[in-house]
PDB file of C-alpha atoms and ligand atoms in Angstrom:
ATOM      1  CA  MET I  13     178.183 115.884-143.355  1.00 89.00           C
ATOM      2  CA  LEU I  14     180.637 113.612-145.028  1.00 87.00           C
ATOM      3  CA  ILE I  15     177.536 111.899-146.157  1.00 93.00           C
ATOM      4  CA  LEU I  16     175.964 115.194-147.299  1.00 96.00           C
ATOM      5  CA  THR I  17     178.977 116.347-149.167  1.00 95.00           C
ATOM      6  CA  SER I  18     179.312 113.049-150.923  1.00 94.00           C
ATOM      7  CA  PRO I  19     179.147 112.603-154.738  1.00 92.00           C
ATOM      8  CA  GLU I  20     176.354 109.902-154.416  1.00 92.00           C
ATOM      9  CA  PHE I  21     174.542 113.153-153.711  1.00 94.00           C
ATOM     10  CA  GLU I  22     175.586 115.218-156.333  1.00 94.00           C
ATOM     11  CA  GLY I  23     175.657 118.506-155.165  1.00 94.00           C
ATOM     12  CA  ARG I  24     171.759 118.300-153.751  1.00 94.00           C
ATOM     13  CA  PRO I  25     170.297 119.874-156.687  1.00 94.00           C
ATOM     14  CA  SER I  26     166.551 121.171-156.097  1.00 94.00           C
ATOM     15  CA  GLY I  27     163.408 120.667-158.255  1.00 90.00           C
ATOM     16  CA  GLY I  28     163.314 116.684-158.326  1.00 91.00           C
ATOM     17  CA  ALA I  29     159.715 115.197-158.966  1.00 92.00           C
ATOM     18  CA  THR I  30     160.434 113.277-155.714  1.00 95.00           C
ATOM     19  CA  PRO I  31     162.378 114.350-152.453  1.00 96.00           C
ATOM     20  CA  HIS I  32     166.304 114.034-153.143  1.00 96.00           C
ATOM     21  CA  ARG I  33     168.385 111.742-151.202  1.00 96.00           C
ATOM     22  CA  SER I  34     169.697 114.061-149.257  1.00 97.00           C
ATOM     23  CA  ALA I  35     166.337 114.571-148.065  1.00 97.00           C
ATOM     24  CA  TYR I  36     165.513 111.099-146.908  1.00 97.00           C
ATOM     25  CA  TYR I  37     168.887 111.225-144.775  1.00 97.00           C
ATOM     26  CA  ILE I  38     168.217 114.501-143.254  1.00 98.00           C
ATOM     27  CA  THR I  39     164.873 112.625-142.336  1.00 98.00           C
ATOM     28  CA  ARG I  40     166.157 109.690-140.713  1.00 97.00           C
ATOM     29  CA  GLN I  41     169.047 111.717-138.822  1.00 97.00           C
ATOM     30  CA  LEU I  42     165.885 113.797-137.278  1.00 98.00           C
ATOM     31  CA  GLN I  43     163.720 111.025-136.851  1.00 97.00           C
ATOM     32  CA  LYS I  44     166.132 109.464-134.199  1.00 97.00           C
ATOM     33  CA  TYR I  45     165.125 112.326-131.270  1.00 97.00           C
ATOM     34  CA  ASN I  46     161.831 111.358-131.377  1.00 94.00           C
ATOM     35  CA  LEU I  47     160.313 114.261-133.567  1.00 97.00           C
ATOM     36  CA  ASP I  48     157.368 114.159-135.923  1.00 97.00           C
ATOM     37  CA  VAL I  49     159.067 114.631-139.226  1.00 98.00           C
ATOM     38  CA  GLN I  50     157.126 115.173-142.586  1.00 97.00           C
ATOM     39  CA  PHE I  51     157.719 116.352-146.327  1.00 97.00           C
ATOM     40  CA  GLN I  52     156.075 119.555-147.326  1.00 98.00           C
ATOM     41  CA  GLN I  53     155.778 119.454-151.156  1.00 97.00           C
ATOM     42  CA  PHE I  54     155.665 122.903-152.971  1.00 97.00           C
ATOM     43  CA  GLU I  55     155.920 124.156-156.694  1.00 96.00           C
ATOM     44  CA  PHE I  56     157.861 126.871-157.407  1.00 95.00           C
ATOM     45  CA  GLU I  57     158.526 128.861-160.299  1.00 91.00           C
ATOM     46  CA  PHE I  58     162.032 129.644-161.959  1.00 82.00           C
ATOM     47  CA  GLY I  59     163.426 131.435-164.678  1.00 78.00           C
ATOM     48  CA  PHE I  60     160.176 133.081-167.190  1.00 77.00           C
ATOM     49  CA  PHE I  61     158.445 129.837-167.855  1.00 77.00           C
ATOM     50  CA  ASP I  62     159.594 126.677-166.028  1.00 87.00           C
ATOM     51  CA  SER I  63     158.126 125.392-162.784  1.00 91.00           C
ATOM     52  CA  ALA I  64     159.319 122.457-160.482  1.00 94.00           C
ATOM     53  CA  THR I  65     158.661 120.717-157.461  1.00 96.00           C
ATOM     54  CA  GLY I  66     160.408 121.259-153.986  1.00 97.00           C
ATOM     55  CA  HIS I  67     160.524 119.109-150.758  1.00 97.00           C
ATOM     56  CA  ASN I  68     160.969 120.625-147.297  1.00 98.00           C
ATOM     57  CA  VAL I  69     161.491 118.308-144.089  1.00 98.00           C
ATOM     58  CA  VAL I  70     159.687 119.744-141.551  1.00 98.00           C
ATOM     59  CA  ALA I  71     160.456 118.083-138.238  1.00 98.00           C
ATOM     60  CA  THR I  72     158.614 118.729-134.767  1.00 98.00           C
ATOM     61  CA  GLN I  73     159.322 118.471-131.223  1.00 98.00           C
ATOM     62  CA  TYR I  74     156.287 119.128-129.272  1.00 98.00           C
ATOM     63  CA  CYS I  75     156.052 121.074-125.993  1.00 97.00           C
ATOM     64  CA  LYS I  76     154.065 118.903-124.118  1.00 96.00           C
ATOM     65  CA  ARG I  77     152.280 120.966-121.661  1.00 96.00           C
ATOM     66  CA  ILE I  78     148.744 122.165-121.246  1.00 96.00           C
ATOM     67  CA  GLN I  79     149.874 125.702-122.085  1.00 95.00           C
ATOM     68  CA  CYS I  80     152.278 126.330-124.949  1.00 97.00           C
ATOM     69  CA  LYS I  81     153.657 129.537-126.164  1.00 97.00           C
ATOM     70  CA  PRO I  82     154.204 129.944-130.012  1.00 98.00           C
ATOM     71  CA  PRO I  83     156.798 128.229-131.675  1.00 98.00           C
ATOM     72  CA  ILE I  84     159.948 128.874-132.562  1.00 98.00           C
ATOM     73  CA  VAL I  85     161.214 128.203-136.040  1.00 98.00           C
ATOM     74  CA  ILE I  86     164.710 126.926-136.973  1.00 98.00           C
ATOM     75  CA  THR I  87     165.684 126.490-141.012  1.00 98.00           C
ATOM     76  CA  ALA I  88     168.930 125.601-142.385  1.00 98.00           C
ATOM     77  CA  HIS I  89     168.682 124.739-146.606  1.00 97.00           C
ATOM     78  CA  TYR I  90     169.692 121.662-147.540  1.00 97.00           C
ATOM     79  CA  ASP I  91     169.589 122.035-151.532  1.00 96.00           C
ATOM     80  CA  HIS I  92     172.680 123.330-153.434  1.00 95.00           C
ATOM     81  CA  LEU I  93     173.767 123.734-157.148  1.00 95.00           C
ATOM     82  CA  GLY I  94     173.710 119.982-157.916  1.00 95.00           C
ATOM     83  CA  LYS I  95     176.397 119.289-161.032  1.00 92.00           C
ATOM     84  CA  ARG I  96     177.687 120.672-164.081  1.00 88.00           C
ATOM     85  CA  GLY I  97     179.005 118.289-166.369  1.00 87.00           C
ATOM     86  CA  SER I  98     181.028 115.926-164.639  1.00 87.00           C
ATOM     87  CA  ARG I  99     181.631 118.021-161.334  1.00 92.00           C
ATOM     88  CA  TYR I 100     179.545 118.586-158.833  1.00 94.00           C
ATOM     89  CA  PHE I 101     179.208 121.482-155.965  1.00 95.00           C
ATOM     90  CA  PRO I 102     179.852 120.122-152.818  1.00 95.00           C
ATOM     91  CA  GLY I 103     178.083 122.651-150.411  1.00 95.00           C
ATOM     92  CA  ALA I 104     180.156 122.185-147.566  1.00 95.00           C
ATOM     93  CA  ASN I 105     179.775 125.232-145.882  1.00 96.00           C
ATOM     94  CA  ASP I 106     176.926 126.308-147.899  1.00 95.00           C
ATOM     95  CA  ASN I 107     174.813 124.705-146.478  1.00 96.00           C
ATOM     96  CA  ALA I 108     175.820 121.392-145.215  1.00 97.00           C
ATOM     97  CA  SER I 109     177.229 123.360-142.249  1.00 97.00           C
ATOM     98  CA  GLY I 110     173.909 125.021-141.086  1.00 98.00           C
ATOM     99  CA  VAL I 111     172.245 121.529-141.413  1.00 98.00           C
ATOM    100  CA  VAL I 112     174.751 119.346-139.270  1.00 98.00           C
ATOM    101  CA  VAL I 113     174.135 122.247-136.742  1.00 98.00           C
ATOM    102  CA  MET I 114     170.468 122.412-136.982  1.00 98.00           C
ATOM    103  CA  ILE I 115     170.205 118.587-136.557  1.00 98.00           C
ATOM    104  CA  ASP I 116     172.788 118.808-133.515  1.00 98.00           C
ATOM    105  CA  ILE I 117     170.454 121.395-131.600  1.00 98.00           C
ATOM    106  CA  ALA I 118     167.446 118.901-132.184  1.00 98.00           C
ATOM    107  CA  LYS I 119     169.663 116.245-130.788  1.00 98.00           C
ATOM    108  CA  GLN I 120     170.872 118.396-127.383  1.00 98.00           C
ATOM    109  CA  LEU I 121     167.283 119.617-127.167  1.00 98.00           C
ATOM    110  CA  HIS I 122     164.687 116.419-127.417  1.00 98.00           C
ATOM    111  CA  ASN I 123     164.808 115.653-124.026  1.00 97.00           C
ATOM    112  CA  GLU I 124     164.174 118.670-122.641  1.00 96.00           C
ATOM    113  CA  ASP I 125     160.856 120.115-121.476  1.00 96.00           C
ATOM    114  CA  ILE I 126     160.393 122.904-123.416  1.00 97.00           C
ATOM    115  CA  ASN I 127     157.330 125.328-123.016  1.00 97.00           C
ATOM    116  CA  ARG I 128     156.879 126.206-126.883  1.00 98.00           C
ATOM    117  CA  ASP I 129     157.290 123.762-130.000  1.00 98.00           C
ATOM    118  CA  ILE I 130     160.561 123.335-132.107  1.00 98.00           C
ATOM    119  CA  ILE I 131     159.957 123.314-135.726  1.00 98.00           C
ATOM    120  CA  TYR I 132     163.011 122.083-137.556  1.00 98.00           C
ATOM    121  CA  VAL I 133     162.660 122.990-141.335  1.00 98.00           C
ATOM    122  CA  ALA I 134     165.185 121.782-143.977  1.00 98.00           C
ATOM    123  CA  THR I 135     164.203 123.804-146.349  1.00 98.00           C
ATOM    124  CA  ASP I 136     164.778 123.043-150.082  1.00 97.00           C
ATOM    125  CA  ALA I 137     165.325 125.443-153.617  1.00 95.00           C
ATOM    126  CA  GLU I 138     166.846 127.831-151.461  1.00 94.00           C
ATOM    127  CA  GLU I 139     169.444 128.708-154.070  1.00 92.00           C
ATOM    128  CA  LYS I 140     166.664 128.968-156.628  1.00 92.00           C
ATOM    129  CA  GLY I 141     164.972 131.839-154.744  1.00 93.00           C
ATOM    130  CA  LEU I 142     164.145 130.958-151.315  1.00 97.00           C
ATOM    131  CA  HIS I 143     161.315 129.182-152.563  1.00 97.00           C
ATOM    132  CA  GLY I 144     161.757 126.564-149.380  1.00 98.00           C
ATOM    133  CA  ALA I 145     161.014 128.995-146.619  1.00 98.00           C
ATOM    134  CA  LYS I 146     158.536 131.160-148.580  1.00 98.00           C
ATOM    135  CA  ALA I 147     156.518 128.205-149.198  1.00 98.00           C
ATOM    136  CA  PHE I 148     156.625 127.040-145.371  1.00 98.00           C
ATOM    137  CA  VAL I 149     156.058 130.469-144.330  1.00 98.00           C
ATOM    138  CA  LYS I 150     152.707 130.416-146.685  1.00 97.00           C
ATOM    139  CA  LYS I 151     151.418 127.412-145.074  1.00 97.00           C
ATOM    140  CA  LEU I 152     151.697 128.535-141.709  1.00 96.00           C
ATOM    141  CA  ALA I 153     148.487 130.790-142.953  1.00 93.00           C
ATOM    142  CA  GLY I 154     149.299 133.551-140.142  1.00 90.00           C
ATOM    143  CA  ARG I 155     149.938 130.967-137.427  1.00 94.00           C
ATOM    144  CA  GLU I 156     151.739 132.954-134.522  1.00 97.00           C
ATOM    145  CA  VAL I 157     155.459 132.304-134.498  1.00 98.00           C
ATOM    146  CA  TYR I 158     157.881 133.461-132.187  1.00 98.00           C
ATOM    147  CA  MET I 159     160.673 133.470-134.015  1.00 98.00           C
ATOM    148  CA  ASN I 160     162.798 132.396-136.932  1.00 98.00           C
ATOM    149  CA  ILE I 161     166.361 131.224-136.614  1.00 98.00           C
ATOM    150  CA  ASN I 162     168.013 130.718-139.731  1.00 98.00           C
ATOM    151  CA  LEU I 163     171.261 128.960-140.288  1.00 98.00           C
ATOM    152  CA  ASP I 164     173.517 129.295-143.542  1.00 97.00           C
ATOM    153  CA  MET I 165     177.354 128.998-143.784  1.00 97.00           C
ATOM    154  CA  LEU I 166     178.410 128.703-140.421  1.00 97.00           C
ATOM    155  CA  ASP I 167     182.325 127.501-140.886  1.00 96.00           C
ATOM    156  CA  LEU I 168     184.305 130.022-139.003  1.00 95.00           C
ATOM    157  CA  GLN I 169     186.999 130.058-141.228  1.00 84.00           C
ATOM    158  CA  LYS I 170     190.453 131.595-140.054  1.00 84.00           C
ATOM    159  CA  LYS I 171     188.568 134.778-139.340  1.00 87.00           C
ATOM    160  CA  ASN I 172     186.963 133.008-136.284  1.00 93.00           C
ATOM    161  CA  LYS I 173     183.574 135.391-136.650  1.00 95.00           C
ATOM    162  CA  LEU I 174     180.420 134.400-136.718  1.00 97.00           C
ATOM    163  CA  TYR I 175     177.707 137.258-137.499  1.00 97.00           C
ATOM    164  CA  ALA I 176     173.942 137.866-136.879  1.00 97.00           C
ATOM    165  CA  LEU I 177     171.241 139.479-138.321  1.00 98.00           C
ATOM    166  CA  ALA I 178     168.074 140.474-136.338  1.00 98.00           C
ATOM    167  CA  SER I 179     165.190 142.024-136.355  1.00 98.00           C
ATOM    168  CA  ARG I 180     164.702 145.181-134.990  1.00 97.00           C
ATOM    169  CA  SER I 181     162.065 143.981-132.666  1.00 97.00           C
ATOM    170  CA  LEU I 182     164.312 141.432-130.794  1.00 98.00           C
ATOM    171  CA  GLN I 183     166.679 144.377-129.321  1.00 97.00           C
ATOM    172  CA  PRO I 184     165.687 143.208-125.938  1.00 97.00           C
ATOM    173  CA  LEU I 185     167.130 139.899-126.616  1.00 96.00           C
ATOM    174  CA  LYS I 186     170.192 141.528-127.213  1.00 96.00           C
ATOM    175  CA  SER I 187     172.167 140.150-124.322  1.00 94.00           C
ATOM    176  CA  ASP I 188     170.627 136.856-124.077  1.00 94.00           C
ATOM    177  CA  ILE I 189     171.865 136.505-127.857  1.00 95.00           C
ATOM    178  CA  THR I 190     175.597 137.526-126.862  1.00 96.00           C
ATOM    179  CA  THR I 191     175.909 136.109-123.931  1.00 94.00           C
ATOM    180  CA  THR I 192     176.114 132.690-124.761  1.00 94.00           C
ATOM    181  CA  PHE I 193     178.952 133.362-127.277  1.00 95.00           C
ATOM    182  CA  ASN I 194     180.827 135.272-124.343  1.00 92.00           C
ATOM    183  CA  ALA I 195     182.509 131.692-123.002  1.00 88.00           C
ATOM    184  CA  THR I 196     183.863 130.766-126.441  1.00 94.00           C
ATOM    185  CA  PRO I 197     186.616 131.827-128.606  1.00 95.00           C
ATOM    186  CA  ILE I 198     184.124 132.839-131.422  1.00 96.00           C
ATOM    187  CA  LYS I 199     183.986 136.726-132.262  1.00 96.00           C
ATOM    188  CA  PHE I 200     180.525 137.287-132.390  1.00 97.00           C
ATOM    189  CA  ARG I 201     178.607 140.437-133.944  1.00 96.00           C
ATOM    190  CA  LEU I 202     175.251 141.075-134.050  1.00 97.00           C
ATOM    191  CA  TYR I 203     173.578 143.497-136.182  1.00 98.00           C
ATOM    192  CA  PHE I 204     170.287 144.720-136.167  1.00 98.00           C
ATOM    193  CA  SER I 205     170.734 146.472-140.018  1.00 97.00           C
ATOM    194  CA  ALA I 206     171.316 144.894-143.092  1.00 96.00           C
ATOM    195  CA  LYS I 207     173.181 148.049-144.147  1.00 95.00           C
ATOM    196  CA  ILE I 208     175.607 148.374-141.030  1.00 95.00           C
ATOM    197  CA  MET I 209     176.393 144.808-141.448  1.00 96.00           C
ATOM    198  CA  ALA I 210     177.093 144.780-145.089  1.00 95.00           C
ATOM    199  CA  ARG I 211     179.668 148.036-144.458  1.00 94.00           C
ATOM    200  CA  ARG I 212     181.173 146.124-141.415  1.00 93.00           C
ATOM    201  CA  LEU I 213     181.781 143.337-143.461  1.00 91.00           C
ATOM    202  CA  ASN I 214     183.067 145.083-146.390  1.00 89.00           C
ATOM    203  CA  ALA I 215     180.956 143.774-148.720  1.00 87.00           C
ATOM    204  CA  PRO I 216     178.388 146.646-149.739  1.00 85.00           C
ATOM    205  CA  GLN I 217     176.738 144.415-152.606  1.00 89.00           C
ATOM    206  CA  ILE I 218     175.355 141.818-150.506  1.00 92.00           C
ATOM    207  CA  ASP I 219     171.938 142.370-148.944  1.00 96.00           C
ATOM    208  CA  TRP I 220     171.938 140.486-145.789  1.00 96.00           C
ATOM    209  CA  LEU I 221     168.393 140.722-145.586  1.00 97.00           C
ATOM    210  CA  ARG I 222     167.260 139.230-148.537  1.00 97.00           C
ATOM    211  CA  ALA I 223     170.422 137.050-148.948  1.00 96.00           C
ATOM    212  CA  SER I 224     168.718 133.554-147.217  1.00 97.00           C
ATOM    213  CA  ASP I 225     165.533 131.875-145.721  1.00 98.00           C
ATOM    214  CA  HIS I 226     165.162 134.097-142.926  1.00 98.00           C
ATOM    215  CA  TYR I 227     163.905 136.922-145.401  1.00 98.00           C
ATOM    216  CA  PRO I 228     160.124 135.102-146.009  1.00 98.00           C
ATOM    217  CA  PHE I 229     159.368 135.407-142.377  1.00 98.00           C
ATOM    218  CA  HIS I 230     160.705 139.025-141.967  1.00 98.00           C
ATOM    219  CA  ARG I 231     158.338 139.440-144.848  1.00 97.00           C
ATOM    220  CA  ALA I 232     155.500 138.199-142.787  1.00 97.00           C
ATOM    221  CA  ASN I 233     156.276 140.119-140.013  1.00 97.00           C
ATOM    222  CA  ILE I 234     157.821 137.090-137.950  1.00 98.00           C
ATOM    223  CA  PRO I 235     161.105 138.207-136.176  1.00 98.00           C
ATOM    224  CA  PHE I 236     164.075 136.418-137.004  1.00 98.00           C
ATOM    225  CA  ILE I 237     167.870 135.921-136.055  1.00 98.00           C
ATOM    226  CA  TYR I 238     170.098 134.785-138.952  1.00 98.00           C
ATOM    227  CA  PHE I 239     173.007 132.959-138.270  1.00 98.00           C
ATOM    228  CA  GLY I 240     176.397 132.934-140.992  1.00 97.00           C
ATOM    229  CA  ALA I 241     180.123 133.472-140.984  1.00 95.00           C
ATOM    230  CA  GLY I 242     179.989 135.934-143.930  1.00 91.00           C
ATOM    231  CA  LEU I 243     181.804 136.055-146.761  1.00 90.00           C
ATOM    232  CA  ASP I 244     183.715 132.468-148.239  1.00 90.00           C
ATOM    233  CA  LYS I 245     186.421 132.291-151.261  1.00 90.00           C
ATOM    234  CA  ASN I 246     184.828 129.073-151.840  1.00 91.00           C
ATOM    235  CA  HIS I 247     181.008 129.723-152.312  1.00 91.00           C
ATOM    236  CA  HIS I 248     179.509 128.210-154.902  1.00 93.00           C
ATOM    237  CA  SER I 249     182.513 126.609-156.289  1.00 93.00           C
ATOM    238  CA  VAL I 250     183.417 123.278-156.607  1.00 94.00           C
ATOM    239  CA  LYS I 251     186.150 124.193-153.661  1.00 93.00           C
ATOM    240  CA  ASP I 252     183.277 124.525-150.962  1.00 93.00           C
ATOM    241  CA  THR I 253     184.420 121.053-149.541  1.00 93.00           C
ATOM    242  CA  PHE I 254     184.322 118.932-146.451  1.00 93.00           C
ATOM    243  CA  ASP I 255     188.020 119.060-146.049  1.00 90.00           C
ATOM    244  CA  GLU I 256     187.773 123.073-145.720  1.00 92.00           C
ATOM    245  CA  ILE I 257     185.438 122.750-142.616  1.00 93.00           C
ATOM    246  CA  ASN I 258     186.580 123.135-138.936  1.00 94.00           C
ATOM    247  CA  PHE I 259     184.582 121.028-137.082  1.00 94.00           C
ATOM    248  CA  GLU I 260     186.238 122.203-133.976  1.00 94.00           C
ATOM    249  CA  LYS I 261     184.832 125.802-134.526  1.00 96.00           C
ATOM    250  CA  LEU I 262     181.665 124.405-135.946  1.00 97.00           C
ATOM    251  CA  THR I 263     181.196 122.361-132.666  1.00 97.00           C
ATOM    252  CA  GLN I 264     181.211 125.739-130.862  1.00 96.00           C
ATOM    253  CA  VAL I 265     178.849 127.442-132.681  1.00 97.00           C
ATOM    254  CA  SER I 266     176.175 124.629-132.347  1.00 98.00           C
ATOM    255  CA  ASN I 267     176.457 124.546-128.659  1.00 97.00           C
ATOM    256  CA  ALA I 268     176.253 128.476-128.849  1.00 97.00           C
ATOM    257  CA  ILE I 269     173.200 128.443-130.468  1.00 98.00           C
ATOM    258  CA  THR I 270     172.015 125.524-128.739  1.00 98.00           C
ATOM    259  CA  LYS I 271     172.234 127.409-125.759  1.00 96.00           C
ATOM    260  CA  PHE I 272     170.106 130.170-127.014  1.00 97.00           C
ATOM    261  CA  VAL I 273     167.706 128.425-128.322  1.00 98.00           C
ATOM    262  CA  ARG I 274     167.427 126.474-124.669  1.00 97.00           C
ATOM    263  CA  SER I 275     166.948 129.925-123.322  1.00 95.00           C
ATOM    264  CA  GLN I 276     163.924 130.700-125.268  1.00 97.00           C
ATOM    265  CA  THR I 277     162.123 127.545-124.904  1.00 97.00           C
ATOM    266  CA  SER I 278     162.801 127.052-121.091  1.00 95.00           C
ATOM    267  CA  ASP I 279     160.995 128.892-118.014  1.00 88.00           C
ATOM    268  CA  ASN I 280     164.811 129.866-116.854  1.00 65.00           C
ATOM    269  CA  ALA I 281     165.078 132.287-119.889  1.00 53.00           C
ATOM    270  CA  SER I 282     168.505 133.902-119.112  1.00 46.00           C
ATOM    271  CA  ALA I 283     166.648 137.257-119.715  1.00 44.00           C
ATOM    272  CA  THR I 284     166.948 137.879-115.645  1.00 38.00           C
ATOM    273  CA  ASN I 285     170.706 136.545-115.534  1.00 34.00           C
TER     274      ASN I 285
HETATM  275 ZN1  LIG N 323     173.304 128.909-148.487  1.00 79.58          ZN
END
């Protein structure tokens, strides 16, 4: 996280002709866990006339069985706002937090016998319009996906609250999702309606369904769960720094989400517990 938010990474801007150095850094981290890591290059348009190139980092842990279930796709955008003048936007909570948790999940699960592929996607150009996630979904070309888990802004701050918005079709998994947080001090809230979530968060202006990379999956009828800690006073400011992150809590979040992913990729699904 210190590296992702460092001045050398210049606020992780998107739109370069070649992958940003943060994408290479994430690639090296994921390669440590024997994943098949590839860049997915794509073109995207912004404004009225401009187009640019983006690069997702796509890392797969393969199911090694004869029969495998449809894959689970875990997303976290690594791009941020870049810099303005001499100041850069570190984007620690938005979304180095999601990227480091995604890498930690890969670390914790990489030696396990999984019953479906786990595809980790560090998406690019989220801030410019969810372009990386759109490109990834497009490339799936209708391939069946079990679910998308999207991680965006996971620093719990003082409120100690973590929120999730999930597709209504995942309501049968409600207890699977919530029980993983029971043994933690985190106040976890799960919603199946973006409107109710906005009301409870006192943020009627935010459309949580369209706010991050889970939306293109939703549009493609792929069930999703979006995890995030809600509003952040430092959002999209130069104050979204490494020092503001509570790492003890981020570790709790990571362990709980890992537990949930494990429950969905192993045969002893906790649905029966
Ligand atoms: Zn974000």
